[in-house]
Amino acid sequence: MASGHILVVDDEPDIRSLVKEILEDEGYQVSVAENAQAAREARRQQRPDVVLLDIWMPDTDGISLLREWSERGGLPCPVIMISGHGTVETAVEATRLGAYDFVEKPISLAKLLLTVERALEASRLKRENEGLKRNIPVPLEPIGSSRAMQSLRSQLERLAGHDTWLLMTGEPGSGKESLGRWMHERSARRAGPFVTVAPGSIAREHAAQALFGAEDGNGVQYGLLEQANGGTLFLDEVAELDPELQLRLSSTLERRALIRCGGREPVPLDVRVIAATAQDLEALVGAGRFRDELYYQLKVVPLAVPALRERIEDVPELLHYYADFFANRDKLPYRHFPVAVQNRLRNYGWPGNLRELRNLVQRLLILGAAPEVELAEVEHALGAAPPPVRAPRGDGFDIDYGLPLREAREQFERAYLLRQLQEAGGSVGKLAKAVGMERTHLYRKLRDLGVDVKAMARED
């Protein structure tokens, strides 16, 4: 069954009615507008997946409306122009402004349906390509035969068939987003978008508009939440949301409708939410740093993703899998991991989890030439990212037990990160690997704790 929201803009009632009926019979959701002003309002109310736009209309012609949309933030989706007597100049102008295709009057229903289907497919491929530019394409399968992975895969397969919201917990690099994508591809929403929202990577002053969109007299900007309509919204490290955004998101999820910045009317929101975090949200709720209502909204089904060291028996299988993957994807020579190398890597702590293993395999395939990976290569690669150094007891740091929990924790975190930063030679990149944090999150944490990395570097 087809899916997607189609906006039909035409001043002829018979054509609007006929096209709406045909598209709805095919399973599409259809909105209609009789002129440019009605089209603007329909677009404001709900983001379309495809627009069928008549060129000749009494108030504002289709080319002018197409130009307006194109100049105010870009076209919202593929736009198919409808024309009964278009000229070459009109076609050239519409193409320049980004029109996807033309359908001539009298409308051939077979061609109309084929053009709409192709436009939706082009839009889907564009979203996927944009996603691949933002994220390194990696395998999505939950690889591993350990008891922990067998149990996790069984849970994922059961949950993929349901539309329930999930809260994934697990250390950075453990593969939470990949598992979310894997579930999306096996869900009833697989034809819809998979949109990742990473609050920690969005500047605070722009976060509300980026998430919820914006509207004013100049047009509409669709936010990430609205872009996920009909699909899956993946909230990566949800604990990084500011308190104000937590409240707004909670209200949005409760009503299943959002209000854009500057807007007044709610916009329907139909998404499956998969949230992920490496932090203890329950502890953050208790400390007043995360809203309890949002926590319970997201925690419909909790799902714990094991760290790689908790399923170390999967390492040999993962090594072979990624060696094969990168050999095929990047046209690299395949290299075999002998037992001695497998054993060394089984006994490694993997502070960076699955991401670290994946990057290690890719690096060994790129830099190595021999058919077999040698133990010396592995030792050298692991030596570039030393495991975390444990500070000995009695190193001079004392916790002030008279402080509130939050302040005491911050006192410890500052001392801990300062010590680890010294061990890393002032390198934030090495520090991020050592403490198992994303670099973006780590920079924010250091700033919040008053640690000036540049000043320390100057002192050295």
JSON list of N, CA, C and O in Angstrom, two decimals, residues 165-203:
[
{"chain": "A", "resi": 165, "resn": "TRP", "atom": "N", "xyz": [7.43, 3.09, 21.98]},
{"chain": "A", "resi": 165, "resn": "TRP", "atom": "CA", "xyz": [8.63, 3.91, 22.15]},
{"chain": "A", "resi": 165, "resn": "TRP", "atom": "C", "xyz": [9.66, 3.16, 23.01]},
{"chain": "A", "resi": 165, "resn": "TRP", "atom": "O", "xyz": [9.31, 2.40, 23.91]},
{"chain": "A", "resi": 166, "resn": "LEU", "atom": "N", "xyz": [10.94, 3.42, 22.72]},
{"chain": "A", "resi": 166, "resn": "LEU", "atom": "CA", "xyz": [12.02, 2.72, 23.40]},
{"chain": "A", "resi": 166, "resn": "LEU", "atom": "C", "xyz": [13.00, 3.70, 24.03]},
{"chain": "A", "resi": 166, "resn": "LEU", "atom": "O", "xyz": [13.19, 4.81, 23.52]},
{"chain": "A", "resi": 167, "resn": "LEU", "atom": "N", "xyz": [13.63, 3.25, 25.10]},
{"chain": "A", "resi": 167, "resn": "LEU", "atom": "CA", "xyz": [14.74, 3.99, 25.69]},
{"chain": "A", "resi": 167, "resn": "LEU", "atom": "C", "xyz": [15.94, 3.05, 25.75]},
{"chain": "A", "resi": 167, "resn": "LEU", "atom": "O", "xyz": [15.96, 2.10, 26.53]},
{"chain": "A", "resi": 168, "resn": "MET", "atom": "N", "xyz": [16.91, 3.30, 24.87]},
{"chain": "A", "resi": 168, "resn": "MET", "atom": "CA", "xyz": [18.12, 2.49, 24.83]},
{"chain": "A", "resi": 168, "resn": "MET", "atom": "C", "xyz": [19.18, 3.10, 25.74]},
{"chain": "A", "resi": 168, "resn": "MET", "atom": "O", "xyz": [19.43, 4.30, 25.69]},
{"chain": "A", "resi": 169, "resn": "THR", "atom": "N", "xyz": [19.77, 2.26, 26.55]},
{"chain": "A", "resi": 169, "resn": "THR", "atom": "CA", "xyz": [20.88, 2.71, 27.39]},
{"chain": "A", "resi": 169, "resn": "THR", "atom": "C", "xyz": [22.11, 1.89, 27.05]},
{"chain": "A", "resi": 169, "resn": "THR", "atom": "O", "xyz": [22.02, 0.70, 26.74]},
{"chain": "A", "resi": 170, "resn": "GLY", "atom": "N", "xyz": [23.25, 2.54, 27.08]},
{"chain": "A", "resi": 170, "resn": "GLY", "atom": "CA", "xyz": [24.49, 1.85, 26.75]},
{"chain": "A", "resi": 170, "resn": "GLY", "atom": "C", "xyz": [25.61, 2.85, 26.61]},
{"chain": "A", "resi": 170, "resn": "GLY", "atom": "O", "xyz": [25.40, 4.04, 26.37]},
{"chain": "A", "resi": 171, "resn": "GLU", "atom": "N", "xyz": [26.83, 2.38, 26.72]},
{"chain": "A", "resi": 171, "resn": "GLU", "atom": "CA", "xyz": [28.00, 3.25, 26.68]},
{"chain": "A", "resi": 171, "resn": "GLU", "atom": "C", "xyz": [28.18, 3.85, 25.29]},
{"chain": "A", "resi": 171, "resn": "GLU", "atom": "O", "xyz": [27.69, 3.30, 24.30]},
{"chain": "A", "resi": 172, "resn": "PRO", "atom": "N", "xyz": [28.87, 5.00, 25.19]},
{"chain": "A", "resi": 172, "resn": "PRO", "atom": "CA", "xyz": [29.17, 5.57, 23.88]},
{"chain": "A", "resi": 172, "resn": "PRO", "atom": "C", "xyz": [29.90, 4.58, 23.00]},
{"chain": "A", "resi": 172, "resn": "PRO", "atom": "O", "xyz": [30.79, 3.86, 23.46]},
{"chain": "A", "resi": 173, "resn": "GLY", "atom": "N", "xyz": [29.49, 4.53, 21.73]},
{"chain": "A", "resi": 173, "resn": "GLY", "atom": "CA", "xyz": [30.15, 3.63, 20.79]},
{"chain": "A", "resi": 173, "resn": "GLY", "atom": "C", "xyz": [29.61, 2.22, 20.78]},
{"chain": "A", "resi": 173, "resn": "GLY", "atom": "O", "xyz": [30.11, 1.37, 20.04]},
{"chain": "A", "resi": 174, "resn": "SER", "atom": "N", "xyz": [28.58, 1.93, 21.58]},
{"chain": "A", "resi": 174, "resn": "SER", "atom": "CA", "xyz": [28.07, 0.55, 21.65]},
{"chain": "A", "resi": 174, "resn": "SER", "atom": "C", "xyz": [27.11, 0.21, 20.52]},
{"chain": "A", "resi": 174, "resn": "SER", "atom": "O", "xyz": [26.64, -0.92, 20.43]},
{"chain": "A", "resi": 175, "resn": "GLY", "atom": "N", "xyz": [26.78, 1.18, 19.66]},
{"chain": "A", "resi": 175, "resn": "GLY", "atom": "CA", "xyz": [25.99, 0.88, 18.46]},
{"chain": "A", "resi": 175, "resn": "GLY", "atom": "C", "xyz": [24.50, 1.12, 18.60]},
{"chain": "A", "resi": 175, "resn": "GLY", "atom": "O", "xyz": [23.71, 0.50, 17.90]},
{"chain": "A", "resi": 176, "resn": "LYS", "atom": "N", "xyz": [24.10, 2.04, 19.46]},
{"chain": "A", "resi": 176, "resn": "LYS", "atom": "CA", "xyz": [22.67, 2.25, 19.71]},
{"chain": "A", "resi": 176, "resn": "LYS", "atom": "C", "xyz": [21.95, 2.79, 18.47]},
{"chain": "A", "resi": 176, "resn": "LYS", "atom": "O", "xyz": [20.85, 2.33, 18.15]},
{"chain": "A", "resi": 177, "resn": "GLU", "atom": "N", "xyz": [22.56, 3.74, 17.77]},
{"chain": "A", "resi": 177, "resn": "GLU", "atom": "CA", "xyz": [21.89, 4.29, 16.59]},
{"chain": "A", "resi": 177, "resn": "GLU", "atom": "C", "xyz": [21.75, 3.25, 15.49]},
{"chain": "A", "resi": 177, "resn": "GLU", "atom": "O", "xyz": [20.72, 3.16, 14.82]},
{"chain": "A", "resi": 178, "resn": "SER", "atom": "N", "xyz": [22.78, 2.44, 15.29]},
{"chain": "A", "resi": 178, "resn": "SER", "atom": "CA", "xyz": [22.70, 1.39, 14.27]},
{"chain": "A", "resi": 178, "resn": "SER", "atom": "C", "xyz": [21.58, 0.41, 14.58]},
{"chain": "A", "resi": 178, "resn": "SER", "atom": "O", "xyz": [20.86, -0.04, 13.69]},
{"chain": "A", "resi": 179, "resn": "LEU", "atom": "N", "xyz": [21.42, 0.07, 15.85]},
{"chain": "A", "resi": 179, "resn": "LEU", "atom": "CA", "xyz": [20.34, -0.84, 16.24]},
{"chain": "A", "resi": 179, "resn": "LEU", "atom": "C", "xyz": [18.99, -0.17, 16.02]},
{"chain": "A", "resi": 179, "resn": "LEU", "atom": "O", "xyz": [18.01, -0.83, 15.62]},
{"chain": "A", "resi": 180, "resn": "GLY", "atom": "N", "xyz": [18.91, 1.14, 16.27]},
{"chain": "A", "resi": 180, "resn": "GLY", "atom": "CA", "xyz": [17.67, 1.86, 16.01]},
{"chain": "A", "resi": 180, "resn": "GLY", "atom": "C", "xyz": [17.32, 1.83, 14.53]},
{"chain": "A", "resi": 180, "resn": "GLY", "atom": "O", "xyz": [16.15, 1.63, 14.15]},
{"chain": "A", "resi": 181, "resn": "ARG", "atom": "N", "xyz": [18.31, 2.02, 13.66]},
{"chain": "A", "resi": 181, "resn": "ARG", "atom": "CA", "xyz": [18.07, 1.96, 12.22]},
{"chain": "A", "resi": 181, "resn": "ARG", "atom": "C", "xyz": [17.66, 0.56, 11.80]},
{"chain": "A", "resi": 181, "resn": "ARG", "atom": "O", "xyz": [16.80, 0.38, 10.92]},
{"chain": "A", "resi": 182, "resn": "TRP", "atom": "N", "xyz": [18.29, -0.44, 12.39]},
{"chain": "A", "resi": 182, "resn": "TRP", "atom": "CA", "xyz": [17.95, -1.83, 12.07]},
{"chain": "A", "resi": 182, "resn": "TRP", "atom": "C", "xyz": [16.49, -2.11, 12.39]},
{"chain": "A", "resi": 182, "resn": "TRP", "atom": "O", "xyz": [15.77, -2.75, 11.61]},
{"chain": "A", "resi": 183, "resn": "MET", "atom": "N", "xyz": [16.02, -1.64, 13.53]},
{"chain": "A", "resi": 183, "resn": "MET", "atom": "CA", "xyz": [14.62, -1.83, 13.90]},
{"chain": "A", "resi": 183, "resn": "MET", "atom": "C", "xyz": [13.70, -1.06, 12.96]},
{"chain": "A", "resi": 183, "resn": "MET", "atom": "O", "xyz": [12.64, -1.57, 12.56]},
{"chain": "A", "resi": 184, "resn": "HIS", "atom": "N", "xyz": [14.10, 0.17, 12.60]},
{"chain": "A", "resi": 184, "resn": "HIS", "atom": "CA", "xyz": [13.28, 0.97, 11.69]},
{"chain": "A", "resi": 184, "resn": "HIS", "atom": "C", "xyz": [13.09, 0.25, 10.36]},
{"chain": "A", "resi": 184, "resn": "HIS", "atom": "O", "xyz": [11.98, 0.23, 9.80]},
{"chain": "A", "resi": 185, "resn": "GLU", "atom": "N", "xyz": [14.17, -0.34, 9.83]},
{"chain": "A", "resi": 185, "resn": "GLU", "atom": "CA", "xyz": [14.09, -1.02, 8.54]},
{"chain": "A", "resi": 185, "resn": "GLU", "atom": "C", "xyz": [13.22, -2.27, 8.59]},
{"chain": "A", "resi": 185, "resn": "GLU", "atom": "O", "xyz": [12.79, -2.76, 7.54]},
{"chain": "A", "resi": 186, "resn": "ARG", "atom": "N", "xyz": [12.92, -2.77, 9.77]},
{"chain": "A", "resi": 186, "resn": "ARG", "atom": "CA", "xyz": [12.07, -3.96, 9.91]},
{"chain": "A", "resi": 186, "resn": "ARG", "atom": "C", "xyz": [10.70, -3.61, 10.48]},
{"chain": "A", "resi": 186, "resn": "ARG", "atom": "O", "xyz": [9.94, -4.51, 10.83]},
{"chain": "A", "resi": 187, "resn": "SER", "atom": "N", "xyz": [10.39, -2.34, 10.55]},
{"chain": "A", "resi": 187, "resn": "SER", "atom": "CA", "xyz": [9.12, -1.91, 11.11]},
{"chain": "A", "resi": 187, "resn": "SER", "atom": "C", "xyz": [8.14, -1.53, 10.00]},
{"chain": "A", "resi": 187, "resn": "SER", "atom": "O", "xyz": [8.50, -1.45, 8.83]},
{"chain": "A", "resi": 188, "resn": "ALA", "atom": "N", "xyz": [6.90, -1.29, 10.40]},
{"chain": "A", "resi": 188, "resn": "ALA", "atom": "CA", "xyz": [5.89, -0.84, 9.44]},
{"chain": "A", "resi": 188, "resn": "ALA", "atom": "C", "xyz": [6.18, 0.57, 8.95]},
{"chain": "A", "resi": 188, "resn": "ALA", "atom": "O", "xyz": [5.57, 1.02, 7.97]},
{"chain": "A", "resi": 189, "resn": "ARG", "atom": "N", "xyz": [7.11, 1.27, 9.59]},
{"chain": "A", "resi": 189, "resn": "ARG", "atom": "CA", "xyz": [7.46, 2.63, 9.20]},
{"chain": "A", "resi": 189, "resn": "ARG", "atom": "C", "xyz": [8.68, 2.69, 8.30]},
{"chain": "A", "resi": 189, "resn": "ARG", "atom": "O", "xyz": [9.23, 3.77, 8.05]},
{"chain": "A", "resi": 190, "resn": "ARG", "atom": "N", "xyz": [9.15, 1.57, 7.78]},
{"chain": "A", "resi": 190, "resn": "ARG", "atom": "CA", "xyz": [10.40, 1.54, 7.04]},
{"chain": "A", "resi": 190, "resn": "ARG", "atom": "C", "xyz": [10.38, 2.41, 5.78]},
{"chain": "A", "resi": 190, "resn": "ARG", "atom": "O", "xyz": [11.43, 2.86, 5.31]},
{"chain": "A", "resi": 191, "resn": "ALA", "atom": "N", "xyz": [9.18, 2.65, 5.21]},
{"chain": "A", "resi": 191, "resn": "ALA", "atom": "CA", "xyz": [9.10, 3.53, 4.03]},
{"chain": "A", "resi": 191, "resn": "ALA", "atom": "C", "xyz": [9.23, 5.00, 4.42]},
{"chain": "A", "resi": 191, "resn": "ALA", "atom": "O", "xyz": [9.45, 5.86, 3.56]},
{"chain": "A", "resi": 192, "resn": "GLY", "atom": "N", "xyz": [9.09, 5.32, 5.71]},
{"chain": "A", "resi": 192, "resn": "GLY", "atom": "CA", "xyz": [9.21, 6.69, 6.18]},
{"chain": "A", "resi": 192, "resn": "GLY", "atom": "C", "xyz": [10.64, 7.03, 6.55]},
{"chain": "A", "resi": 192, "resn": "GLY", "atom": "O", "xyz": [11.54, 6.20, 6.50]},
{"chain": "A", "resi": 193, "resn": "PRO", "atom": "N", "xyz": [10.88, 8.28, 6.95]},
{"chain": "A", "resi": 193, "resn": "PRO", "atom": "CA", "xyz": [12.24, 8.73, 7.27]},
{"chain": "A", "resi": 193, "resn": "PRO", "atom": "C", "xyz": [12.73, 8.21, 8.61]},
{"chain": "A", "resi": 193, "resn": "PRO", "atom": "O", "xyz": [11.94, 7.90, 9.50]},
{"chain": "A", "resi": 194, "resn": "PHE", "atom": "N", "xyz": [14.03, 8.10, 8.74]},
{"chain": "A", "resi": 194, "resn": "PHE", "atom": "CA", "xyz": [14.70, 7.85, 10.02]},
{"chain": "A", "resi": 194, "resn": "PHE", "atom": "C", "xyz": [15.54, 9.09, 10.29]},
{"chain": "A", "resi": 194, "resn": "PHE", "atom": "O", "xyz": [16.51, 9.36, 9.58]},
{"chain": "A", "resi": 195, "resn": "VAL", "atom": "N", "xyz": [15.13, 9.87, 11.28]},
{"chain": "A", "resi": 195, "resn": "VAL", "atom": "CA", "xyz": [15.78, 11.16, 11.55]},
{"chain": "A", "resi": 195, "resn": "VAL", "atom": "C", "xyz": [16.45, 11.11, 12.91]},
{"chain": "A", "resi": 195, "resn": "VAL", "atom": "O", "xyz": [15.82, 10.79, 13.92]},
{"chain": "A", "resi": 196, "resn": "THR", "atom": "N", "xyz": [17.74, 11.41, 12.92]},
{"chain": "A", "resi": 196, "resn": "THR", "atom": "CA", "xyz": [18.50, 11.44, 14.17]},
{"chain": "A", "resi": 196, "resn": "THR", "atom": "C", "xyz": [18.60, 12.85, 14.70]},
{"chain": "A", "resi": 196, "resn": "THR", "atom": "O", "xyz": [18.96, 13.78, 13.97]},
{"chain": "A", "resi": 197, "resn": "VAL", "atom": "N", "xyz": [18.26, 13.03, 15.96]},
{"chain": "A", "resi": 197, "resn": "VAL", "atom": "CA", "xyz": [18.39, 14.31, 16.63]},
{"chain": "A", "resi": 197, "resn": "VAL", "atom": "C", "xyz": [19.47, 14.15, 17.70]},
{"chain": "A", "resi": 197, "resn": "VAL", "atom": "O", "xyz": [19.32, 13.35, 18.62]},
{"chain": "A", "resi": 198, "resn": "ALA", "atom": "N", "xyz": [20.56, 14.88, 17.54]},
{"chain": "A", "resi": 198, "resn": "ALA", "atom": "CA", "xyz": [21.66, 14.84, 18.51]},
{"chain": "A", "resi": 198, "resn": "ALA", "atom": "C", "xyz": [21.75, 16.20, 19.19]},
{"chain": "A", "resi": 198, "resn": "ALA", "atom": "O", "xyz": [22.40, 17.12, 18.68]},
{"chain": "A", "resi": 199, "resn": "PRO", "atom": "N", "xyz": [21.07, 16.38, 20.33]},
{"chain": "A", "resi": 199, "resn": "PRO", "atom": "CA", "xyz": [21.02, 17.70, 20.97]},
{"chain": "A", "resi": 199, "resn": "PRO", "atom": "C", "xyz": [22.39, 18.29, 21.26]},
{"chain": "A", "resi": 199, "resn": "PRO", "atom": "O", "xyz": [22.58, 19.50, 21.17]},
{"chain": "A", "resi": 200, "resn": "GLY", "atom": "N", "xyz": [23.36, 17.45, 21.59]},
{"chain": "A", "resi": 200, "resn": "GLY", "atom": "CA", "xyz": [24.68, 17.95, 21.94]},
{"chain": "A", "resi": 200, "resn": "GLY", "atom": "C", "xyz": [25.41, 18.59, 20.78]},
{"chain": "A", "resi": 200, "resn": "GLY", "atom": "O", "xyz": [26.37, 19.33, 20.98]},
{"chain": "A", "resi": 201, "resn": "SER", "atom": "N", "xyz": [24.97, 18.32, 19.54]},
{"chain": "A", "resi": 201, "resn": "SER", "atom": "CA", "xyz": [25.65, 18.88, 18.37]},
{"chain": "A", "resi": 201, "resn": "SER", "atom": "C", "xyz": [24.96, 20.12, 17.83]},
{"chain": "A", "resi": 201, "resn": "SER", "atom": "O", "xyz": [25.37, 20.67, 16.82]},
{"chain": "A", "resi": 202, "resn": "ILE", "atom": "N", "xyz": [23.88, 20.56, 18.48]},
{"chain": "A", "resi": 202, "resn": "ILE", "atom": "CA", "xyz": [23.12, 21.73, 18.03]},
{"chain": "A", "resi": 202, "resn": "ILE", "atom": "C", "xyz": [23.41, 22.90, 18.97]},
{"chain": "A", "resi": 202, "resn": "ILE", "atom": "O", "xyz": [23.31, 22.76, 20.19]},
{"chain": "A", "resi": 203, "resn": "ALA", "atom": "N", "xyz": [23.78, 24.03, 18.39]},
{"chain": "A", "resi": 203, "resn": "ALA", "atom": "CA", "xyz": [24.02, 25.22, 19.21]},
{"chain": "A", "resi": 203, "resn": "ALA", "atom": "C", "xyz": [22.76, 25.57, 20.00]},
{"chain": "A", "resi": 203, "resn": "ALA", "atom": "O", "xyz": [21.66, 25.53, 19.47]}
]
